[in-house]
Amino acid sequence: MTTTEKSDFIREIIDEDLRSNKNEGRVHTRFPPEPNGYLHIGHAKSICLNYGIARDYNGKFNLRFDDTNPEKEEQEYVDSIIEDVKWLGGDFEDRLFYASDYFEQMFQYAVDLIKKGKAYVCDFNGDEIRASRGTLTEAGKDSPYRNRSKEENLDLFSRMRKGEFPNGANTLRAKIDMASPNINLRDPIMYRIVHEGHHRQGEAWCIYPTYDWAHGLEDSIERITHSICTLEFENHRPLYDWFLENLEIYHPQQIEFARLNITYTILSKRKLLQLVREKHVDGWDDPRMPTIAGIKRRGYTADSIKVFCDKIGISKKDSTIDVAMLEWSIREDLNKNAQRAMAVLNPIKVVLTNYPENKTEELSAVNNPENESAGTRMVPFGRELYIDRDDFREVPPPKYYRLSPGTEVRLRYAYIIKCEKVIKDADGNLIELHCTYDPATKSGTETANRKVKSTIHWVNAAKAVDAEVRLYDRLFLKENPDEVEEGKDFLSNLNPNSLQVLKNCKLEPMLGQASPGDRFQFERTGYFCADVKDSKSGALVFNRIVTLKDTWAKIEQKGKK
RNA sequence: UGGGGUGUAGCCAAGUGGUAAGGCAGCGGCCUUUGGAGCCGCCACUCCCAGGUUCGAAUCCUGGCACCCCAGCCA
């Protein structure tokens, strides 16, 4: 751990509040998701911020479902959100709350406001409300129902609750100012009638509070000190404050920060839902999804996500983080922590013509060069091997260091071999390579240190374990997936090659023991994770988390330009 | 020609009147039995623009400009 203290404008506000003893020294934050979808990496930023603040200031952190709209919310989402928050280390202890548990209290607060003459039942329908709201540049008009008596309002409101009116028949509105330049203050709706079962309340209610009305109450009831949300709610802060002031109840401070955007990815719940519903991906936990579930299944560690969130910072500037930053965070973690292994993704057979027919050797391989305590393992060698197709070129391009006819490479942890002959079938397809090995170059021996241009990975053909490997790439082709031609939508930017399935991969024997969720570095290739859903012993499936940095690919790209 | 925000490198981001941190990306080089990792170096004479105040301005003032958010009985 570093000793440098984290700071950002929100922590500065908290420091100042602490200095002035604003909340008796308390710091209490919350993460308030609506259970209408799975959490994504943008939510991770918020969780890390809110939980991180509570942790760093010895405060408390609540998980609270903002479940005020039964039309969109489901138990499945509640379950997934709880799991994901925990996975990210957001420790809410016993403080798991639901806004719907406060419905009765909210109703009473609404009655208070009516009694104070600051709320009224409006019989306008949706169109009428919209028409009377005015525009950005013109004031709205007062509703004809605005000056009903308190008694009539109380009566109507209780009848709304009883279910005497159909959906949309009327609403409870705050009486603020129809001429306010801030449209949110033009008599905003507090309750609407929705005859629909709620995932926790069942049929108990048919009026539901709106976000603006409910959110500050939730924060107040939980004695939240700092209510942190994203920038689009900045315009709503005057309303947040108005309700709490007029109710004369505990008043948390709302603070807004910029939400996360990442290149080549989409972080809109609506669009992610669409990807799932229309089956452009295999579900919320598809490893290409930026959901926590997807990222987790892809093989990202919770630590890497936390580091990522720390690195990107907190500010009020609209920003788009380069996806390379996310990829860096997982490489950084796994470079230090992942067990190394040799895996041949696209095999070509290599026969060592001068290696004895039935001989095998066990060679020592390092498990993690970044961590000596990870030790070594034995890897079987033999006369017939597989190497990767990428590691052989019949006609090597400039600066190609790997195997080609007549050249030598080192087989990692084994011998230097030389390509003597290329065997092809009648159609000219490459079948196998005949090579010779140099017995004097066995790794670890005194005569081994002859220099060759490169070292490649391999597996023993007879002992290899078969596996399916799924190569994932970015889901979208464009840096900004929402940038589209007239008449098209973000789906037109989907990357048709975001998933490539390799069925004939050959792995070193040790990988046969991999359990679902285990992560490895396949040397020279990338980081991989045994799929938690589909990988089974005897039928292994690995997901590529991220490639290793590929200097050769870069050189080759430049050569083509 | 309503209101609320935001402008510091390709992308993030420190900076709070004393002469532009750091990370990612990129580019060189060293090293290497992973073209991985690591190491070293380079990468803003200038902070959206224009004026002004000051010995001194990214920081203060004035005036512009650009971008984002708001007209759901969504959150």
PDB file of N, CA, C and O in Angstrom, chain A residues 221-274:
ATOM      1  N   ILE A 221     -33.616   9.828   5.946  1.00  0.00           N
ATOM      2  CA  ILE A 221     -34.015   8.762   6.873  1.00  0.00           C
ATOM      3  C   ILE A 221     -32.792   7.962   7.331  1.00  0.00           C
ATOM      4  O   ILE A 221     -32.665   7.597   8.490  1.00  0.00           O
ATOM      5  N   GLU A 222     -31.868   7.738   6.402  1.00  0.00           N
ATOM      6  CA  GLU A 222     -30.670   6.955   6.737  1.00  0.00           C
ATOM      7  C   GLU A 222     -29.552   7.809   7.337  1.00  0.00           C
ATOM      8  O   GLU A 222     -28.468   7.313   7.599  1.00  0.00           O
ATOM      9  N   ARG A 223     -29.814   9.096   7.514  1.00  0.00           N
ATOM     10  CA  ARG A 223     -28.822  10.013   8.087  1.00  0.00           C
ATOM     11  C   ARG A 223     -27.529  10.028   7.270  1.00  0.00           C
ATOM     12  O   ARG A 223     -26.423  10.083   7.825  1.00  0.00           O
ATOM     13  N   ILE A 224     -27.705   9.965   5.957  1.00  0.00           N
ATOM     14  CA  ILE A 224     -26.557  10.062   5.063  1.00  0.00           C
ATOM     15  C   ILE A 224     -25.979  11.466   5.212  1.00  0.00           C
ATOM     16  O   ILE A 224     -26.730  12.445   5.286  1.00  0.00           O
ATOM     17  N   THR A 225     -24.658  11.584   5.247  1.00  0.00           N
ATOM     18  CA  THR A 225     -24.079  12.924   5.356  1.00  0.00           C
ATOM     19  C   THR A 225     -23.782  13.511   3.987  1.00  0.00           C
ATOM     20  O   THR A 225     -24.044  14.679   3.725  1.00  0.00           O
ATOM     21  N   HIS A 226     -23.248  12.668   3.085  1.00  0.00           N
ATOM     22  CA  HIS A 226     -22.867  13.153   1.768  1.00  0.00           C
ATOM     23  C   HIS A 226     -23.491  12.248   0.717  1.00  0.00           C
ATOM     24  O   HIS A 226     -23.157  11.073   0.624  1.00  0.00           O
ATOM     25  N   SER A 227     -24.426  12.814  -0.024  1.00  0.00           N
ATOM     26  CA  SER A 227     -25.177  12.052  -1.008  1.00  0.00           C
ATOM     27  C   SER A 227     -24.561  12.303  -2.383  1.00  0.00           C
ATOM     28  O   SER A 227     -24.794  13.333  -3.010  1.00  0.00           O
ATOM     29  N   ILE A 228     -23.727  11.348  -2.797  1.00  0.00           N
ATOM     30  CA  ILE A 228     -22.933  11.557  -4.002  1.00  0.00           C
ATOM     31  C   ILE A 228     -23.629  10.947  -5.210  1.00  0.00           C
ATOM     32  O   ILE A 228     -24.024   9.786  -5.184  1.00  0.00           O
ATOM     33  N   CYS A 229     -23.786  11.763  -6.256  1.00  0.00           N
ATOM     34  CA  CYS A 229     -24.474  11.282  -7.453  1.00  0.00           C
ATOM     35  C   CYS A 229     -23.782  11.868  -8.678  1.00  0.00           C
ATOM     36  O   CYS A 229     -22.801  12.589  -8.570  1.00  0.00           O
ATOM     37  N   THR A 230     -24.303  11.544  -9.849  1.00  0.00           N
ATOM     38  CA  THR A 230     -23.650  12.001 -11.065  1.00  0.00           C
ATOM     39  C   THR A 230     -24.202  13.348 -11.538  1.00  0.00           C
ATOM     40  O   THR A 230     -25.252  13.813 -11.089  1.00  0.00           O
ATOM     41  N   LEU A 231     -23.437  13.955 -12.439  1.00  0.00           N
ATOM     42  CA  LEU A 231     -23.676  15.325 -12.889  1.00  0.00           C
ATOM     43  C   LEU A 231     -25.094  15.644 -13.366  1.00  0.00           C
ATOM     44  O   LEU A 231     -25.560  16.768 -13.173  1.00  0.00           O
ATOM     45  N   GLU A 232     -25.758  14.685 -13.984  1.00  0.00           N
ATOM     46  CA  GLU A 232     -27.081  15.014 -14.533  1.00  0.00           C
ATOM     47  C   GLU A 232     -28.092  15.357 -13.440  1.00  0.00           C
ATOM     48  O   GLU A 232     -29.172  15.852 -13.726  1.00  0.00           O
ATOM     49  N   PHE A 233     -27.737  15.095 -12.181  1.00  0.00           N
ATOM     50  CA  PHE A 233     -28.652  15.436 -11.094  1.00  0.00           C
ATOM     51  C   PHE A 233     -28.366  16.818 -10.497  1.00  0.00           C
ATOM     52  O   PHE A 233     -29.032  17.247  -9.555  1.00  0.00           O
ATOM     53  N   GLU A 234     -27.396  17.480 -11.059  1.00  0.00           N
ATOM     54  CA  GLU A 234     -27.044  18.792 -10.538  1.00  0.00           C
ATOM     55  C   GLU A 234     -28.244  19.746 -10.615  1.00  0.00           C
ATOM     56  O   GLU A 234     -28.510  20.503  -9.681  1.00  0.00           O
ATOM     57  N   ASN A 235     -28.979  19.660 -11.725  1.00  0.00           N
ATOM     58  CA  ASN A 235     -30.167  20.501 -11.895  1.00  0.00           C
ATOM     59  C   ASN A 235     -31.272  20.159 -10.899  1.00  0.00           C
ATOM     60  O   ASN A 235     -32.233  20.907 -10.772  1.00  0.00           O
ATOM     61  N   HIS A 236     -31.140  18.992 -10.295  1.00  0.00           N
ATOM     62  CA  HIS A 236     -32.188  18.558  -9.370  1.00  0.00           C
ATOM     63  C   HIS A 236     -31.872  18.936  -7.924  1.00  0.00           C
ATOM     64  O   HIS A 236     -32.697  18.779  -7.050  1.00  0.00           O
ATOM     65  N   ARG A 237     -30.643  19.392  -7.701  1.00  0.00           N
ATOM     66  CA  ARG A 237     -30.249  19.677  -6.318  1.00  0.00           C
ATOM     67  C   ARG A 237     -31.143  20.717  -5.636  1.00  0.00           C
ATOM     68  O   ARG A 237     -31.509  20.557  -4.467  1.00  0.00           O
ATOM     69  N   PRO A 238     -31.560  21.781  -6.360  1.00  0.00           N
ATOM     70  CA  PRO A 238     -32.443  22.750  -5.708  1.00  0.00           C
ATOM     71  C   PRO A 238     -33.751  22.099  -5.214  1.00  0.00           C
ATOM     72  O   PRO A 238     -34.304  22.512  -4.190  1.00  0.00           O
ATOM     73  N   LEU A 239     -34.204  21.106  -5.934  1.00  0.00           N
ATOM     74  CA  LEU A 239     -35.433  20.410  -5.550  1.00  0.00           C
ATOM     75  C   LEU A 239     -35.166  19.514  -4.341  1.00  0.00           C
ATOM     76  O   LEU A 239     -35.969  19.438  -3.405  1.00  0.00           O
ATOM     77  N   TYR A 240     -34.042  18.820  -4.408  1.00  0.00           N
ATOM     78  CA  TYR A 240     -33.607  17.966  -3.290  1.00  0.00           C
ATOM     79  C   TYR A 240     -33.603  18.808  -2.018  1.00  0.00           C
ATOM     80  O   TYR A 240     -34.147  18.432  -0.985  1.00  0.00           O
ATOM     81  N   ASP A 241     -32.992  19.984  -2.137  1.00  0.00           N
ATOM     82  CA  ASP A 241     -32.902  20.875  -0.983  1.00  0.00           C
ATOM     83  C   ASP A 241     -34.278  21.408  -0.567  1.00  0.00           C
ATOM     84  O   ASP A 241     -34.584  21.514   0.613  1.00  0.00           O
ATOM     85  N   TRP A 242     -35.099  21.730  -1.556  1.00  0.00           N
ATOM     86  CA  TRP A 242     -36.417  22.316  -1.260  1.00  0.00           C
ATOM     87  C   TRP A 242     -37.275  21.376  -0.416  1.00  0.00           C
ATOM     88  O   TRP A 242     -37.878  21.786   0.576  1.00  0.00           O
ATOM     89  N   PHE A 243     -37.321  20.125  -0.820  1.00  0.00           N
ATOM     90  CA  PHE A 243     -38.147  19.171  -0.076  1.00  0.00           C
ATOM     91  C   PHE A 243     -37.680  19.052   1.375  1.00  0.00           C
ATOM     92  O   PHE A 243     -38.481  19.087   2.316  1.00  0.00           O
ATOM     93  N   LEU A 244     -36.369  18.911   1.557  1.00  0.00           N
ATOM     94  CA  LEU A 244     -35.860  18.703   2.915  1.00  0.00           C
ATOM     95  C   LEU A 244     -36.036  19.953   3.774  1.00  0.00           C
ATOM     96  O   LEU A 244     -36.381  19.861   4.956  1.00  0.00           O
ATOM     97  N   GLU A 245     -35.845  21.104   3.148  1.00  0.00           N
ATOM     98  CA  GLU A 245     -36.029  22.347   3.900  1.00  0.00           C
ATOM     99  C   GLU A 245     -37.476  22.549   4.311  1.00  0.00           C
ATOM    100  O   GLU A 245     -37.772  22.930   5.432  1.00  0.00           O
ATOM    101  N   ASN A 246     -38.382  22.292   3.377  1.00  0.00           N
ATOM    102  CA  ASN A 246     -39.788  22.531   3.671  1.00  0.00           C
ATOM    103  C   ASN A 246     -40.389  21.495   4.607  1.00  0.00           C
ATOM    104  O   ASN A 246     -41.375  21.756   5.287  1.00  0.00           O
ATOM    105  N   LEU A 247     -39.758  20.327   4.631  1.00  0.00           N
ATOM    106  CA  LEU A 247     -40.198  19.296   5.576  1.00  0.00           C
ATOM    107  C   LEU A 247     -39.544  19.519   6.942  1.00  0.00           C
ATOM    108  O   LEU A 247     -39.966  18.953   7.944  1.00  0.00           O
ATOM    109  N   GLU A 248     -38.473  20.340   6.910  1.00  0.00           N
ATOM    110  CA  GLU A 248     -37.699  20.605   8.116  1.00  0.00           C
ATOM    111  C   GLU A 248     -37.174  19.320   8.745  1.00  0.00           C
ATOM    112  O   GLU A 248     -37.377  19.061   9.936  1.00  0.00           O
ATOM    113  N   ILE A 249     -36.546  18.510   7.916  1.00  0.00           N
ATOM    114  CA  ILE A 249     -35.954  17.272   8.422  1.00  0.00           C
ATOM    115  C   ILE A 249     -34.461  17.254   8.098  1.00  0.00           C
ATOM    116  O   ILE A 249     -33.973  18.124   7.359  1.00  0.00           O
ATOM    117  N   TYR A 250     -33.761  16.267   8.637  1.00  0.00           N
ATOM    118  CA  TYR A 250     -32.311  16.150   8.445  1.00  0.00           C
ATOM    119  C   TYR A 250     -31.942  16.287   6.965  1.00  0.00           C
ATOM    120  O   TYR A 250     -32.550  15.653   6.105  1.00  0.00           O
ATOM    121  N   HIS A 251     -30.937  17.081   6.709  1.00  0.00           N
ATOM    122  CA  HIS A 251     -30.652  17.500   5.348  1.00  0.00           C
ATOM    123  C   HIS A 251     -29.231  17.117   4.897  1.00  0.00           C
ATOM    124  O   HIS A 251     -28.276  17.838   5.159  1.00  0.00           O
ATOM    125  N   PRO A 252     -29.109  15.972   4.249  1.00  0.00           N
ATOM    126  CA  PRO A 252     -27.793  15.578   3.712  1.00  0.00           C
ATOM    127  C   PRO A 252     -27.380  16.512   2.577  1.00  0.00           C
ATOM    128  O   PRO A 252     -28.199  17.256   2.035  1.00  0.00           O
ATOM    129  N   GLN A 253     -26.105  16.460   2.237  1.00  0.00           N
ATOM    130  CA  GLN A 253     -25.591  17.322   1.164  1.00  0.00           C
ATOM    131  C   GLN A 253     -25.380  16.508  -0.103  1.00  0.00           C
ATOM    132  O   GLN A 253     -24.641  15.526  -0.113  1.00  0.00           O
ATOM    133  N   GLN A 254     -26.040  16.938  -1.165  1.00  0.00           N
ATOM    134  CA  GLN A 254     -25.837  16.266  -2.458  1.00  0.00           C
ATOM    135  C   GLN A 254     -24.614  16.842  -3.152  1.00  0.00           C
ATOM    136  O   GLN A 254     -24.454  18.061  -3.249  1.00  0.00           O
ATOM    137  N   ILE A 255     -23.761  15.949  -3.660  1.00  0.00           N
ATOM    138  CA  ILE A 255     -22.562  16.368  -4.391  1.00  0.00           C
ATOM    139  C   ILE A 255     -22.496  15.567  -5.688  1.00  0.00           C
ATOM    140  O   ILE A 255     -22.694  14.354  -5.671  1.00  0.00           O
ATOM    141  N   GLU A 256     -22.234  16.264  -6.784  1.00  0.00           N
ATOM    142  CA  GLU A 256     -22.238  15.579  -8.082  1.00  0.00           C
ATOM    143  C   GLU A 256     -20.839  15.450  -8.658  1.00  0.00           C
ATOM    144  O   GLU A 256     -20.021  16.354  -8.540  1.00  0.00           O
ATOM    145  N   PHE A 257     -20.588  14.317  -9.309  1.00  0.00           N
ATOM    146  CA  PHE A 257     -19.314  14.108 -10.012  1.00  0.00           C
ATOM    147  C   PHE A 257     -19.608  13.541 -11.393  1.00  0.00           C
ATOM    148  O   PHE A 257     -20.726  13.103 -11.675  1.00  0.00           O
ATOM    149  N   ALA A 258     -18.593  13.572 -12.257  1.00  0.00           N
ATOM    150  CA  ALA A 258     -18.795  13.127 -13.648  1.00  0.00           C
ATOM    151  C   ALA A 258     -18.837  11.611 -13.737  1.00  0.00           C
ATOM    152  O   ALA A 258     -17.993  10.913 -13.181  1.00  0.00           O
ATOM    153  N   ARG A 259     -19.810  11.128 -14.461  1.00  0.00           N
ATOM    154  CA  ARG A 259     -19.938   9.688 -14.630  1.00  0.00           C
ATOM    155  C   ARG A 259     -18.837   9.177 -15.550  1.00  0.00           C
ATOM    156  O   ARG A 259     -18.212   9.944 -16.291  1.00  0.00           O
ATOM    157  N   LEU A 260     -18.617   7.879 -15.496  1.00  0.00           N
ATOM    158  CA  LEU A 260     -17.563   7.262 -16.291  1.00  0.00           C
ATOM    159  C   LEU A 260     -18.011   6.983 -17.730  1.00  0.00           C
ATOM    160  O   LEU A 260     -19.123   6.511 -17.958  1.00  0.00           O
ATOM    161  N   ASN A 261     -17.137   7.286 -18.652  1.00  0.00           N
ATOM    162  CA  ASN A 261     -17.292   6.834 -20.036  1.00  0.00           C
ATOM    163  C   ASN A 261     -15.985   6.175 -20.423  1.00  0.00           C
ATOM    164  O   ASN A 261     -14.924   6.585 -19.959  1.00  0.00           O
ATOM    165  N   ILE A 262     -16.035   5.166 -21.273  1.00  0.00           N
ATOM    166  CA  ILE A 262     -14.835   4.459 -21.705  1.00  0.00           C
ATOM    167  C   ILE A 262     -14.895   4.295 -23.218  1.00  0.00           C
ATOM    168  O   ILE A 262     -15.963   4.025 -23.765  1.00  0.00           O
ATOM    169  N   THR A 263     -13.754   4.462 -23.860  1.00  0.00           N
ATOM    170  CA  THR A 263     -13.730   4.310 -25.317  1.00  0.00           C
ATOM    171  C   THR A 263     -14.111   2.882 -25.717  1.00  0.00           C
ATOM    172  O   THR A 263     -13.841   1.935 -24.981  1.00  0.00           O
ATOM    173  N   TYR A 264     -14.722   2.766 -26.853  1.00  0.00           N
ATOM    174  CA  TYR A 264     -15.136   1.475 -27.419  1.00  0.00           C
ATOM    175  C   TYR A 264     -16.158   0.730 -26.566  1.00  0.00           C
ATOM    176  O   TYR A 264     -16.352  -0.461 -26.747  1.00  0.00           O
ATOM    177  N   THR A 265     -16.771   1.432 -25.598  1.00  0.00           N
ATOM    178  CA  THR A 265     -17.769   0.707 -24.823  1.00  0.00           C
ATOM    179  C   THR A 265     -18.985   1.570 -24.546  1.00  0.00           C
ATOM    180  O   THR A 265     -18.920   2.796 -24.629  1.00  0.00           O
ATOM    181  N   ILE A 266     -20.059   0.882 -24.243  1.00  0.00           N
ATOM    182  CA  ILE A 266     -21.301   1.575 -23.981  1.00  0.00           C
ATOM    183  C   ILE A 266     -21.687   1.363 -22.521  1.00  0.00           C
ATOM    184  O   ILE A 266     -21.566   0.259 -21.999  1.00  0.00           O
ATOM    185  N   LEU A 267     -22.058   2.420 -21.831  1.00  0.00           N
ATOM    186  CA  LEU A 267     -22.426   2.299 -20.430  1.00  0.00           C
ATOM    187  C   LEU A 267     -23.782   2.949 -20.208  1.00  0.00           C
ATOM    188  O   LEU A 267     -23.929   3.846 -19.389  1.00  0.00           O
ATOM    189  N   SER A 268     -24.740   2.503 -20.975  1.00  0.00           N
ATOM    190  CA  SER A 268     -26.091   2.990 -20.785  1.00  0.00           C
ATOM    191  C   SER A 268     -26.913   1.756 -20.450  1.00  0.00           C
ATOM    192  O   SER A 268     -26.894   0.778 -21.177  1.00  0.00           O
ATOM    193  N   LYS A 269     -27.609   1.826 -19.316  1.00  0.00           N
ATOM    194  CA  LYS A 269     -28.386   0.648 -18.910  1.00  0.00           C
ATOM    195  C   LYS A 269     -29.375   0.239 -19.991  1.00  0.00           C
ATOM    196  O   LYS A 269     -29.586  -0.938 -20.239  1.00  0.00           O
ATOM    197  N   ARG A 270     -29.978   1.244 -20.604  1.00  0.00           N
ATOM    198  CA  ARG A 270     -30.981   0.969 -21.630  1.00  0.00           C
ATOM    199  C   ARG A 270     -30.356   0.197 -22.794  1.00  0.00           C
ATOM    200  O   ARG A 270     -30.894  -0.784 -23.288  1.00  0.00           O
ATOM    201  N   LYS A 271     -29.176   0.644 -23.211  1.00  0.00           N
ATOM    202  CA  LYS A 271     -28.535  -0.005 -24.353  1.00  0.00           C
ATOM    203  C   LYS A 271     -27.969  -1.373 -23.977  1.00  0.00           C
ATOM    204  O   LYS A 271     -27.968  -2.292 -24.794  1.00  0.00           O
ATOM    205  N   LEU A 272     -27.481  -1.497 -22.760  1.00  0.00           N
ATOM    206  CA  LEU A 272     -26.984  -2.808 -22.331  1.00  0.00           C
ATOM    207  C   LEU A 272     -28.140  -3.801 -22.288  1.00  0.00           C
ATOM    208  O   LEU A 272     -28.004  -4.952 -22.708  1.00  0.00           O
ATOM    209  N   LEU A 273     -29.292  -3.332 -21.801  1.00  0.00           N
ATOM    210  CA  LEU A 273     -30.495  -4.172 -21.775  1.00  0.00           C
ATOM    211  C   LEU A 273     -30.843  -4.619 -23.186  1.00  0.00           C
ATOM    212  O   LEU A 273     -31.171  -5.783 -23.433  1.00  0.00           O
ATOM    213  N   GLN A 274     -30.740  -3.683 -24.106  1.00  0.00           N
ATOM    214  CA  GLN A 274     -31.052  -3.989 -25.508  1.00  0.00           C
ATOM    215  C   GLN A 274     -30.106  -5.055 -26.073  1.00  0.00           C
ATOM    216  O   GLN A 274     -30.530  -5.963 -26.784  1.00  0.00           O
TER     217      GLN A 274
END
